[in-house]
mmCIF file of C-alpha atoms in Angstrom:
data_model
loop_
_atom_site.group_PDB
_atom_site.id
_atom_site.type_symbol
_atom_site.label_atom_id
_atom_site.label_comp_id
_atom_site.label_asym_id
_atom_site.label_seq_id
_atom_site.Cartn_x
_atom_site.Cartn_y
_atom_site.Cartn_z
ATOM 1 C CA MET A 1 -65.504 -72.198 -99.410
ATOM 2 C CA ARG A 2 -67.398 -74.161 -102.040
ATOM 3 C CA TYR A 3 -66.842 -77.865 -102.597
ATOM 4 C CA GLY A 4 -67.077 -79.327 -106.071
ATOM 5 C CA TYR A 5 -66.062 -82.672 -107.502
ATOM 6 C CA TRP A 6 -65.087 -84.192 -110.821
ATOM 7 C CA MET A 7 -67.813 -86.383 -112.249
ATOM 8 C CA PRO A 8 -66.153 -89.777 -112.959
ATOM 9 C CA VAL A 9 -67.049 -89.920 -116.654
ATOM 10 C CA PHE A 10 -63.910 -92.025 -117.214
ATOM 11 C CA GLY A 11 -64.701 -94.649 -114.573
ATOM 12 C CA GLY A 12 -62.203 -93.324 -112.047
ATOM 13 C CA TRP A 13 -59.100 -91.208 -111.505
ATOM 14 C CA LEU A 14 -56.325 -93.732 -110.829
ATOM 15 C CA ARG A 15 -54.115 -94.806 -113.697
ATOM 16 C CA ASN A 16 -52.742 -97.831 -111.835
ATOM 17 C CA VAL A 17 -56.063 -99.332 -110.637
ATOM 18 C CA GLU A 18 -58.097 -100.998 -113.355
ATOM 19 C CA ASP A 19 -61.459 -101.198 -111.535
ATOM 20 C CA GLU A 20 -62.266 -98.489 -108.978
ATOM 21 C CA ASN A 21 -65.876 -99.600 -108.462
ATOM 22 C CA MET A 22 -67.230 -96.481 -110.158
ATOM 23 C CA ARG A 23 -68.591 -97.409 -113.565
ATOM 24 C CA ALA A 24 -68.541 -95.017 -116.503
ATOM 25 C CA ASP A 25 -72.300 -95.244 -117.027
ATOM 26 C CA TRP A 26 -75.446 -93.185 -116.598
ATOM 27 C CA ASP A 27 -76.778 -94.982 -113.526
ATOM 28 C CA TYR A 28 -73.610 -94.305 -111.540
ATOM 29 C CA VAL A 29 -73.244 -90.610 -112.422
ATOM 30 C CA LYS A 30 -76.955 -89.969 -111.815
ATOM 31 C CA THR A 31 -76.775 -91.626 -108.383
ATOM 32 C CA LEU A 32 -73.622 -89.699 -107.520
ATOM 33 C CA ALA A 33 -75.025 -86.324 -108.608
ATOM 34 C CA GLN A 34 -78.276 -86.747 -106.694
ATOM 35 C CA ARG A 35 -76.511 -88.001 -103.569
ATOM 36 C CA SER A 36 -73.964 -85.172 -103.704
ATOM 37 C CA GLU A 37 -76.707 -82.580 -103.263
ATOM 38 C CA ASP A 38 -77.642 -84.188 -99.938
ATOM 39 C CA LEU A 39 -73.980 -84.312 -98.881
ATOM 40 C CA GLY A 40 -73.432 -80.559 -99.234
ATOM 41 C CA TYR A 41 -71.479 -80.403 -102.486
ATOM 42 C CA ASP A 42 -71.976 -77.270 -104.567
ATOM 43 C CA LEU A 43 -70.726 -78.186 -108.019
ATOM 44 C CA SER A 44 -69.743 -80.983 -110.381
ATOM 45 C CA LEU A 45 -67.199 -80.644 -113.183
ATOM 46 C CA ILE A 46 -68.019 -82.825 -116.182
ATOM 47 C CA ALA A 47 -64.843 -83.349 -118.197
ATOM 48 C CA GLU A 48 -64.837 -83.667 -121.981
ATOM 49 C CA LEU A 49 -62.683 -86.231 -123.777
ATOM 50 C CA ASN A 50 -63.936 -88.604 -126.455
ATOM 51 C CA LEU A 51 -61.272 -91.152 -125.569
ATOM 52 C CA ASN A 52 -60.490 -92.334 -122.050
ATOM 53 C CA ASP A 53 -57.250 -90.728 -120.868
ATOM 54 C CA ILE A 54 -57.397 -92.340 -117.409
ATOM 55 C CA LYS A 55 -58.144 -96.009 -118.095
ATOM 56 C CA GLY A 56 -56.816 -96.221 -121.642
ATOM 57 C CA GLU A 57 -58.241 -95.471 -125.075
ATOM 58 C CA GLU A 58 -60.161 -98.758 -125.280
ATOM 59 C CA ALA A 59 -62.087 -98.085 -122.047
ATOM 60 C CA PRO A 60 -65.543 -96.438 -122.051
ATOM 61 C CA SER A 61 -66.055 -92.745 -121.303
ATOM 62 C CA LEU A 62 -69.219 -90.660 -121.185
ATOM 63 C CA ASP A 63 -69.979 -87.730 -123.478
ATOM 64 C CA ALA A 64 -69.884 -84.511 -121.473
ATOM 65 C CA TRP A 65 -72.720 -82.526 -123.034
ATOM 66 C CA SER A 66 -75.439 -85.155 -123.278
ATOM 67 C CA THR A 67 -74.549 -86.226 -119.721
ATOM 68 C CA ALA A 68 -74.848 -82.633 -118.523
ATOM 69 C CA ALA A 69 -78.269 -82.213 -120.136
ATOM 70 C CA ALA A 70 -79.511 -85.392 -118.484
ATOM 71 C CA LEU A 71 -78.101 -84.426 -115.074
ATOM 72 C CA ALA A 72 -79.702 -80.982 -115.357
ATOM 73 C CA ALA A 73 -83.097 -82.675 -115.472
ATOM 74 C CA VAL A 74 -82.574 -84.964 -112.454
ATOM 75 C CA THR A 75 -80.835 -82.582 -110.015
ATOM 76 C CA LYS A 76 -82.050 -79.485 -108.205
ATOM 77 C CA LYS A 77 -79.163 -77.576 -106.644
ATOM 78 C CA ILE A 78 -75.664 -78.367 -107.885
ATOM 79 C CA GLU A 79 -73.915 -76.238 -110.459
ATOM 80 C CA LEU A 80 -72.982 -78.209 -113.580
ATOM 81 C CA MET A 81 -69.589 -77.039 -114.845
ATOM 82 C CA VAL A 82 -69.236 -78.642 -118.271
ATOM 83 C CA ALA A 83 -65.887 -78.750 -120.039
ATOM 84 C CA VAL A 84 -65.904 -77.560 -123.631
ATOM 85 C CA ARG A 85 -63.095 -77.555 -126.181
ATOM 86 C CA PRO A 86 -63.511 -74.950 -128.930
ATOM 87 C CA THR A 87 -61.776 -77.145 -131.530
ATOM 88 C CA PHE A 88 -64.610 -79.677 -131.150
ATOM 89 C CA HIS A 89 -67.588 -77.266 -131.110
ATOM 90 C CA SER A 90 -68.945 -74.542 -133.367
ATOM 91 C CA PRO A 91 -69.382 -71.497 -131.075
ATOM 92 C CA ALA A 92 -72.869 -70.614 -132.299
ATOM 93 C CA LEU A 93 -74.168 -74.176 -132.015
ATOM 94 C CA LEU A 94 -72.586 -74.661 -128.592
ATOM 95 C CA ALA A 95 -74.063 -71.365 -127.388
ATOM 96 C CA LYS A 96 -77.499 -72.690 -128.424
ATOM 97 C CA GLN A 97 -76.996 -76.046 -126.681
ATOM 98 C CA ALA A 98 -75.681 -74.424 -123.527
ATOM 99 C CA ALA A 99 -78.559 -71.944 -123.341
ATOM 100 C CA ASN A 100 -81.021 -74.829 -123.560
ATOM 101 C CA ILE A 101 -79.289 -76.787 -120.777
ATOM 102 C CA ASP A 102 -79.186 -73.600 -118.699
ATOM 103 C CA HIS A 103 -82.987 -73.462 -118.984
ATOM 104 C CA ILE A 104 -83.372 -77.148 -118.100
ATOM 105 C CA SER A 105 -81.279 -76.598 -114.962
ATOM 106 C CA ASN A 106 -82.866 -73.220 -114.138
ATOM 107 C CA GLY A 107 -79.585 -71.349 -114.345
ATOM 108 C CA ARG A 108 -77.153 -73.946 -112.970
ATOM 109 C CA LEU A 109 -74.912 -74.352 -116.030
ATOM 110 C CA SER A 110 -71.341 -73.056 -116.264
ATOM 111 C CA LEU A 111 -68.525 -73.713 -118.736
ATOM 112 C CA ASN A 112 -64.960 -74.864 -118.216
ATOM 113 C CA VAL A 113 -63.223 -73.836 -121.433
ATOM 114 C CA VAL A 114 -60.287 -76.098 -122.338
ATOM 115 C CA SER A 115 -58.000 -75.374 -125.286
ATOM 116 C CA SER A 116 -57.152 -79.069 -125.881
ATOM 117 C CA TRP A 117 -53.887 -81.010 -125.655
ATOM 118 C CA TRP A 118 -54.442 -84.514 -127.058
ATOM 119 C CA GLN A 119 -53.343 -84.609 -130.702
ATOM 120 C CA ASP A 120 -54.126 -88.288 -131.281
ATOM 121 C CA GLU A 121 -57.704 -87.884 -130.062
ATOM 122 C CA ALA A 122 -58.267 -84.988 -132.446
ATOM 123 C CA LYS A 123 -56.982 -87.031 -135.381
ATOM 124 C CA LYS A 124 -59.124 -90.033 -134.498
ATOM 125 C CA TYR A 125 -62.233 -87.848 -134.360
ATOM 126 C CA GLY A 126 -61.422 -85.908 -137.519
ATOM 127 C CA VAL A 127 -60.744 -82.583 -135.777
ATOM 128 C CA HIS A 128 -57.993 -80.181 -136.832
ATOM 129 C CA PHE A 129 -55.302 -79.851 -134.154
ATOM 130 C CA GLU A 130 -53.308 -76.615 -133.914
ATOM 131 C CA GLN A 131 -50.178 -75.539 -132.086
ATOM 132 C CA HIS A 132 -50.514 -74.304 -128.500
ATOM 133 C CA ASP A 133 -50.811 -70.521 -128.978
ATOM 134 C CA ASP A 134 -53.011 -70.937 -132.064
ATOM 135 C CA ARG A 135 -55.432 -72.965 -129.967
ATOM 136 C CA TYR A 136 -55.698 -70.077 -127.522
ATOM 137 C CA ALA A 137 -56.190 -67.586 -130.337
ATOM 138 C CA ARG A 138 -59.059 -69.770 -131.560
ATOM 139 C CA THR A 139 -60.476 -69.932 -128.016
ATOM 140 C CA ALA A 140 -60.449 -66.120 -127.740
ATOM 141 C CA GLU A 141 -62.571 -65.798 -130.902
ATOM 142 C CA TRP A 142 -64.792 -68.684 -129.821
ATOM 143 C CA LEU A 143 -65.532 -67.048 -126.468
ATOM 144 C CA HIS A 144 -66.257 -63.723 -128.161
ATOM 145 C CA VAL A 145 -68.904 -65.334 -130.368
ATOM 146 C CA VAL A 146 -70.504 -67.354 -127.563
ATOM 147 C CA ASP A 147 -70.614 -64.384 -125.166
ATOM 148 C CA ASN A 148 -72.219 -62.074 -127.719
ATOM 149 C CA LEU A 149 -74.798 -64.609 -128.876
ATOM 150 C CA TRP A 150 -75.869 -65.088 -125.257
ATOM 151 C CA LYS A 151 -76.348 -61.333 -124.845
ATOM 152 C CA GLN A 152 -77.688 -59.976 -128.162
ATOM 153 C CA ASP A 153 -79.415 -60.906 -131.390
ATOM 154 C CA HIS A 154 -78.516 -60.001 -134.978
ATOM 155 C CA PHE A 155 -74.867 -60.527 -134.097
ATOM 156 C CA THR A 156 -72.307 -60.523 -136.904
ATOM 157 C CA PHE A 157 -68.631 -61.426 -136.592
ATOM 158 C CA GLU A 158 -65.822 -62.367 -138.968
ATOM 159 C CA GLY A 159 -62.452 -63.426 -137.591
ATOM 160 C CA LYS A 160 -59.580 -65.721 -138.471
ATOM 161 C CA PHE A 161 -61.346 -68.868 -137.233
ATOM 162 C CA TYR A 162 -65.089 -68.126 -137.122
ATOM 163 C CA LYS A 163 -67.733 -66.226 -139.029
ATOM 164 C CA VAL A 164 -71.399 -65.669 -138.138
ATOM 165 C CA THR A 165 -73.820 -63.364 -139.919
ATOM 166 C CA ASP A 166 -76.910 -61.727 -138.406
ATOM 167 C CA SER A 167 -77.170 -64.591 -135.897
ATOM 168 C CA ILE A 168 -80.120 -64.969 -133.524
ATOM 169 C CA LEU A 169 -80.188 -67.133 -130.424
ATOM 170 C CA GLN A 170 -83.472 -67.568 -128.537
ATOM 171 C CA PRO A 171 -84.192 -68.212 -125.796
ATOM 172 C CA LYS A 172 -81.283 -66.520 -124.082
ATOM 173 C CA PRO A 173 -79.783 -68.283 -121.048
ATOM 174 C CA VAL A 174 -81.485 -67.966 -117.683
ATOM 175 C CA SER A 175 -78.159 -66.953 -116.083
ATOM 176 C CA ARG A 176 -77.424 -63.226 -116.127
ATOM 177 C CA PRO A 177 -75.448 -61.619 -117.586
ATOM 178 C CA ARG A 178 -74.331 -65.042 -118.902
ATOM 179 C CA PRO A 179 -73.442 -68.510 -117.610
ATOM 180 C CA PHE A 180 -70.250 -68.392 -115.555
ATOM 181 C CA ILE A 181 -67.093 -69.215 -117.537
ATOM 182 C CA TYR A 182 -64.081 -70.917 -115.956
ATOM 183 C CA ALA A 183 -60.791 -71.839 -117.611
ATOM 184 C CA GLY A 184 -57.355 -73.080 -116.646
ATOM 185 C CA GLY A 185 -53.816 -72.963 -117.973
ATOM 186 C CA GLU A 186 -50.295 -71.983 -116.956
ATOM 187 C CA SER A 187 -48.855 -70.503 -120.170
ATOM 188 C CA GLU A 188 -48.759 -66.774 -120.863
ATOM 189 C CA ALA A 189 -51.297 -67.215 -123.658
ATOM 190 C CA ALA A 190 -53.674 -69.012 -121.301
ATOM 191 C CA LYS A 191 -53.390 -66.550 -118.421
ATOM 192 C CA ASN A 192 -53.856 -63.498 -120.635
ATOM 193 C CA LEU A 193 -56.942 -65.030 -122.226
ATOM 194 C CA ILE A 194 -58.467 -66.073 -118.895
ATOM 195 C CA ALA A 195 -57.902 -62.672 -117.293
ATOM 196 C CA ALA A 196 -59.554 -60.905 -120.228
ATOM 197 C CA GLN A 197 -62.514 -63.143 -121.066
ATOM 198 C CA CYS A 198 -63.366 -65.528 -118.214
ATOM 199 C CA ASP A 199 -64.947 -65.266 -114.772
ATOM 200 C CA GLY A 200 -63.032 -67.942 -112.876
ATOM 201 C CA TYR A 201 -59.566 -69.514 -112.921
ATOM 202 C CA VAL A 202 -59.252 -73.221 -112.101
ATOM 203 C CA MET A 203 -55.840 -74.710 -111.356
ATOM 204 C CA HIS A 204 -54.194 -78.099 -111.124
ATOM 205 C CA GLY A 205 -53.285 -79.201 -107.627
ATOM 206 C CA ASP A 206 -50.370 -77.578 -105.790
ATOM 207 C CA GLU A 207 -49.421 -76.410 -102.316
ATOM 208 C CA PRO A 208 -51.085 -73.224 -100.960
ATOM 209 C CA ALA A 209 -48.118 -70.875 -101.467
ATOM 210 C CA ALA A 210 -47.823 -71.767 -105.168
ATOM 211 C CA ILE A 211 -51.574 -71.429 -105.658
ATOM 212 C CA GLY A 212 -51.459 -68.070 -103.889
ATOM 213 C CA ARG A 213 -48.833 -66.803 -106.327
ATOM 214 C CA ARG A 214 -50.968 -67.846 -109.302
ATOM 215 C CA ILE A 215 -54.005 -66.145 -107.809
ATOM 216 C CA GLN A 216 -52.063 -62.929 -107.248
ATOM 217 C CA ASP A 217 -50.757 -63.048 -110.822
ATOM 218 C CA LEU A 218 -54.253 -63.449 -112.305
ATOM 219 C CA GLN A 219 -55.677 -60.762 -110.025
ATOM 220 C CA GLU A 220 -53.010 -58.321 -111.198
ATOM 221 C CA ARG A 221 -53.699 -59.118 -114.848
ATOM 222 C CA ARG A 222 -57.397 -58.645 -114.171
ATOM 223 C CA ASP A 223 -56.850 -55.334 -112.389
ATOM 224 C CA ARG A 224 -54.835 -53.983 -115.325
ATOM 225 C CA LEU A 225 -57.884 -54.614 -117.513
ATOM 226 C CA ASN A 226 -60.202 -52.843 -115.017
ATOM 227 C CA LEU A 227 -62.377 -55.956 -114.752
ATOM 228 C CA PRO A 228 -64.192 -57.228 -111.625
ATOM 229 C CA PRO A 229 -62.535 -59.814 -109.325
ATOM 230 C CA MET A 230 -62.405 -63.456 -110.415
ATOM 231 C CA LYS A 231 -63.214 -66.676 -108.568
ATOM 232 C CA PHE A 232 -60.425 -69.202 -108.006
ATOM 233 C CA GLY A 233 -60.613 -72.982 -107.814
ATOM 234 C CA VAL A 234 -58.036 -75.723 -107.327
ATOM 235 C CA ALA A 235 -58.056 -79.478 -107.982
ATOM 236 C CA ALA A 236 -57.383 -81.809 -105.063
ATOM 237 C CA TYR A 237 -57.391 -85.531 -104.439
ATOM 238 C CA SER A 238 -58.866 -86.205 -101.003
ATOM 239 C CA ILE A 239 -57.942 -88.912 -98.524
ATOM 240 C CA VAL A 240 -59.443 -88.523 -95.056
ATOM 241 C CA ARG A 241 -58.628 -91.171 -92.445
ATOM 242 C CA ASN A 242 -58.540 -91.391 -88.653
ATOM 243 C CA THR A 243 -54.794 -92.021 -88.473
ATOM 244 C CA GLU A 244 -51.720 -91.033 -90.452
ATOM 245 C CA GLN A 245 -50.859 -94.713 -90.873
ATOM 246 C CA GLU A 246 -54.135 -95.301 -92.712
ATOM 247 C CA VAL A 247 -53.442 -92.296 -94.932
ATOM 248 C CA LYS A 248 -49.962 -93.591 -95.798
ATOM 249 C CA LYS A 249 -51.361 -97.006 -96.716
ATOM 250 C CA GLU A 250 -53.924 -95.472 -99.078
ATOM 251 C CA LEU A 251 -51.306 -93.200 -100.664
ATOM 252 C CA GLU A 252 -49.118 -96.199 -101.395
ATOM 253 C CA ARG A 253 -52.054 -97.988 -103.027
ATOM 254 C CA ILE A 254 -52.948 -95.191 -105.418
ATOM 255 C CA THR A 255 -49.381 -94.199 -106.423
ATOM 256 C CA ASN A 256 -48.022 -97.686 -107.080
ATOM 257 C CA VAL A 257 -46.907 -96.764 -110.576
ATOM 258 C CA GLN A 258 -47.230 -99.485 -113.207
ATOM 259 C CA GLY A 259 -45.456 -98.131 -116.273
ATOM 260 C CA SER A 260 -47.158 -100.597 -118.604
ATOM 261 C CA ALA A 261 -50.691 -99.726 -117.511
ATOM 262 C CA ALA A 262 -52.999 -98.448 -120.255
ATOM 263 C CA GLY A 263 -53.605 -95.247 -118.313
ATOM 264 C CA TYR A 264 -49.969 -94.159 -118.696
ATOM 265 C CA LYS A 265 -49.889 -94.481 -122.486
ATOM 266 C CA ASN A 266 -50.538 -90.780 -123.105
ATOM 267 C CA TYR A 267 -48.134 -89.390 -120.477
ATOM 268 C CA GLN A 268 -45.530 -88.084 -122.933
ATOM 269 C CA GLN A 269 -48.175 -86.728 -125.331
ATOM 270 C CA TRP A 270 -49.860 -84.870 -122.467
ATOM 271 C CA LEU A 271 -46.529 -83.276 -121.499
ATOM 272 C CA ALA A 272 -45.835 -82.336 -125.131
ATOM 273 C CA GLY A 273 -49.260 -80.730 -125.594
ATOM 274 C CA THR A 274 -49.258 -78.679 -122.389
ATOM 275 C CA GLN A 275 -47.154 -75.759 -121.152
ATOM 276 C CA LEU A 276 -46.634 -76.187 -117.386
ATOM 277 C CA GLU A 277 -44.845 -74.074 -114.800
ATOM 278 C CA ASN A 278 -43.318 -77.114 -113.072
ATOM 279 C CA GLN A 279 -42.240 -80.562 -114.217
ATOM 280 C CA VAL A 280 -44.671 -83.386 -113.465
ATOM 281 C CA SER A 281 -43.404 -86.764 -112.260
ATOM 282 C CA LEU A 282 -44.880 -90.076 -113.324
ATOM 283 C CA GLN A 283 -46.097 -90.499 -109.740
ATOM 284 C CA ASP A 284 -47.912 -87.130 -109.958
ATOM 285 C CA TYR A 285 -49.502 -88.379 -113.181
ATOM 286 C CA SER A 286 -50.775 -91.551 -111.471
ATOM 287 C CA VAL A 287 -53.562 -89.393 -110.016
ATOM 288 C CA SER A 288 -55.390 -87.065 -112.413
ATOM 289 C CA ASN A 289 -54.809 -83.287 -112.401
ATOM 290 C CA ARG A 290 -51.887 -83.317 -109.943
ATOM 291 C CA GLY A 291 -54.477 -83.599 -107.188
ATOM 292 C CA LEU A 292 -52.162 -85.048 -104.541
ATOM 293 C CA ARG A 293 -50.013 -81.919 -104.573
ATOM 294 C CA SER A 294 -52.823 -79.994 -102.865
ATOM 295 C CA GLY A 295 -52.351 -82.084 -99.740
ATOM 296 C CA LEU A 296 -55.972 -82.749 -98.730
ATOM 297 C CA THR A 297 -54.752 -86.016 -97.253
ATOM 298 C CA GLY A 298 -54.692 -86.703 -93.540
ATOM 299 C CA THR A 299 -56.855 -86.777 -90.458
ATOM 300 C CA PRO A 300 -60.012 -84.621 -90.468
ATOM 301 C CA GLN A 301 -58.223 -81.882 -88.517
ATOM 302 C CA GLN A 302 -55.187 -81.924 -90.814
ATOM 303 C CA VAL A 303 -57.404 -81.624 -93.885
ATOM 304 C CA ALA A 304 -59.426 -78.819 -92.284
ATOM 305 C CA ASP A 305 -56.217 -76.920 -91.500
ATOM 306 C CA ARG A 306 -55.035 -77.358 -95.080
ATOM 307 C CA ILE A 307 -58.331 -76.015 -96.406
ATOM 308 C CA GLY A 308 -57.870 -72.990 -94.151
ATOM 309 C CA ALA A 309 -54.438 -72.370 -95.676
ATOM 310 C CA PHE A 310 -55.940 -72.379 -99.183
ATOM 311 C CA GLU A 311 -58.720 -70.063 -98.093
ATOM 312 C CA GLU A 312 -56.153 -67.576 -96.779
ATOM 313 C CA VAL A 313 -54.496 -67.273 -100.201
ATOM 314 C CA GLY A 314 -57.814 -66.668 -101.982
ATOM 315 C CA VAL A 315 -59.172 -70.050 -103.053
ATOM 316 C CA ASP A 316 -62.977 -70.038 -103.379
ATOM 317 C CA LEU A 317 -63.576 -73.576 -104.673
ATOM 318 C CA PHE A 318 -62.151 -77.084 -104.467
ATOM 319 C CA LEU A 319 -62.625 -79.553 -107.317
ATOM 320 C CA LEU A 320 -62.215 -82.895 -105.577
ATOM 321 C CA GLN A 321 -61.361 -86.352 -106.831
ATOM 322 C CA CYS A 322 -61.391 -89.527 -104.742
ATOM 323 C CA SER A 323 -61.765 -93.274 -105.159
ATOM 324 C CA PRO A 324 -64.133 -95.023 -104.888
ATOM 325 C CA GLN A 325 -65.981 -91.770 -105.370
ATOM 326 C CA LEU A 326 -69.351 -92.174 -103.684
ATOM 327 C CA GLU A 327 -67.966 -93.736 -100.506
ATOM 328 C CA GLU A 328 -65.093 -91.251 -100.217
ATOM 329 C CA MET A 329 -67.347 -88.249 -100.911
ATOM 330 C CA GLU A 330 -69.608 -89.388 -98.084
ATOM 331 C CA ARG A 331 -66.572 -89.678 -95.802
ATOM 332 C CA PHE A 332 -65.277 -86.214 -96.783
ATOM 333 C CA SER A 333 -68.698 -84.656 -96.268
ATOM 334 C CA GLU A 334 -69.118 -86.105 -92.777
ATOM 335 C CA ALA A 335 -65.548 -85.428 -91.622
ATOM 336 C CA VAL A 336 -64.903 -82.059 -93.257
ATOM 337 C CA ILE A 337 -67.766 -80.250 -95.024
ATOM 338 C CA GLN A 338 -70.340 -80.682 -92.274
ATOM 339 C CA VAL A 339 -67.804 -79.876 -89.567
ATOM 340 C CA LEU A 340 -66.586 -76.662 -91.229
ATOM 341 C CA ALA A 341 -70.056 -75.479 -92.237
#
């Protein structure tokens, strides 16, 4: 099992807590990334939104790609999984940027390709916003261009969304045959795309049986295409305490829904822009990425048992969130990662 975590580029993960003591600034994310390597974490996911979906649009948030480049230069071991939304990036220019960061990190860059959902953000940043399946059609072309530019020169392509002519990209990425590509999604369009063009499938939080069914579904789609096995990751919000009473108290703190909080403003727009297998409650939404559904909350032994259940259904990677992040990541490392190692 590999343990990753979401970099808190939004200043936290709780929509009902204004200040989580984890600033959205360079000093905090640098400290967290460097400390995480000592704590045994394998990966950090750097999300990409130009507006702050967690704390409200007026709150600060860090740019994903410049943050990733900076972190590549000040870390040594962790994989940097950077989110990228094709509607916001030319494929050829992004392929060039990513190859450069891959060199800075000595092969530690990966992508998390996201086909967007937030219509208002796109409008405010002057980006065209398409309907759901059109966004995935764009992503398929985008990935085709990026993949080929990483692997060959004098590449020419003309599709519905993108056109490049006799393109050259040097230097090629350090990673071979290319940087690892993850993606997530629960619609048919998303799952077909991921099975055909990506290397890993990352999922919102859910209980092990549901995650196991999604893994089996993607494996079967992958097998029909005669492609090698994928890696599978799941989001989880972690709470590790010595007693169940302490766990219950913390759960009540983080799910005390305040409907007027700035972080809940985009709830309906998020639902409208996403195709989900199951309905999401406002309480689920209080913690980002449905992380509480994974159930990594309890005593150290309870959490270890839950991790074992996910491992049995084929999960390779956890993408953890917690608050306040540095202190809780230290707790999780001591109580779980170092014990299970």
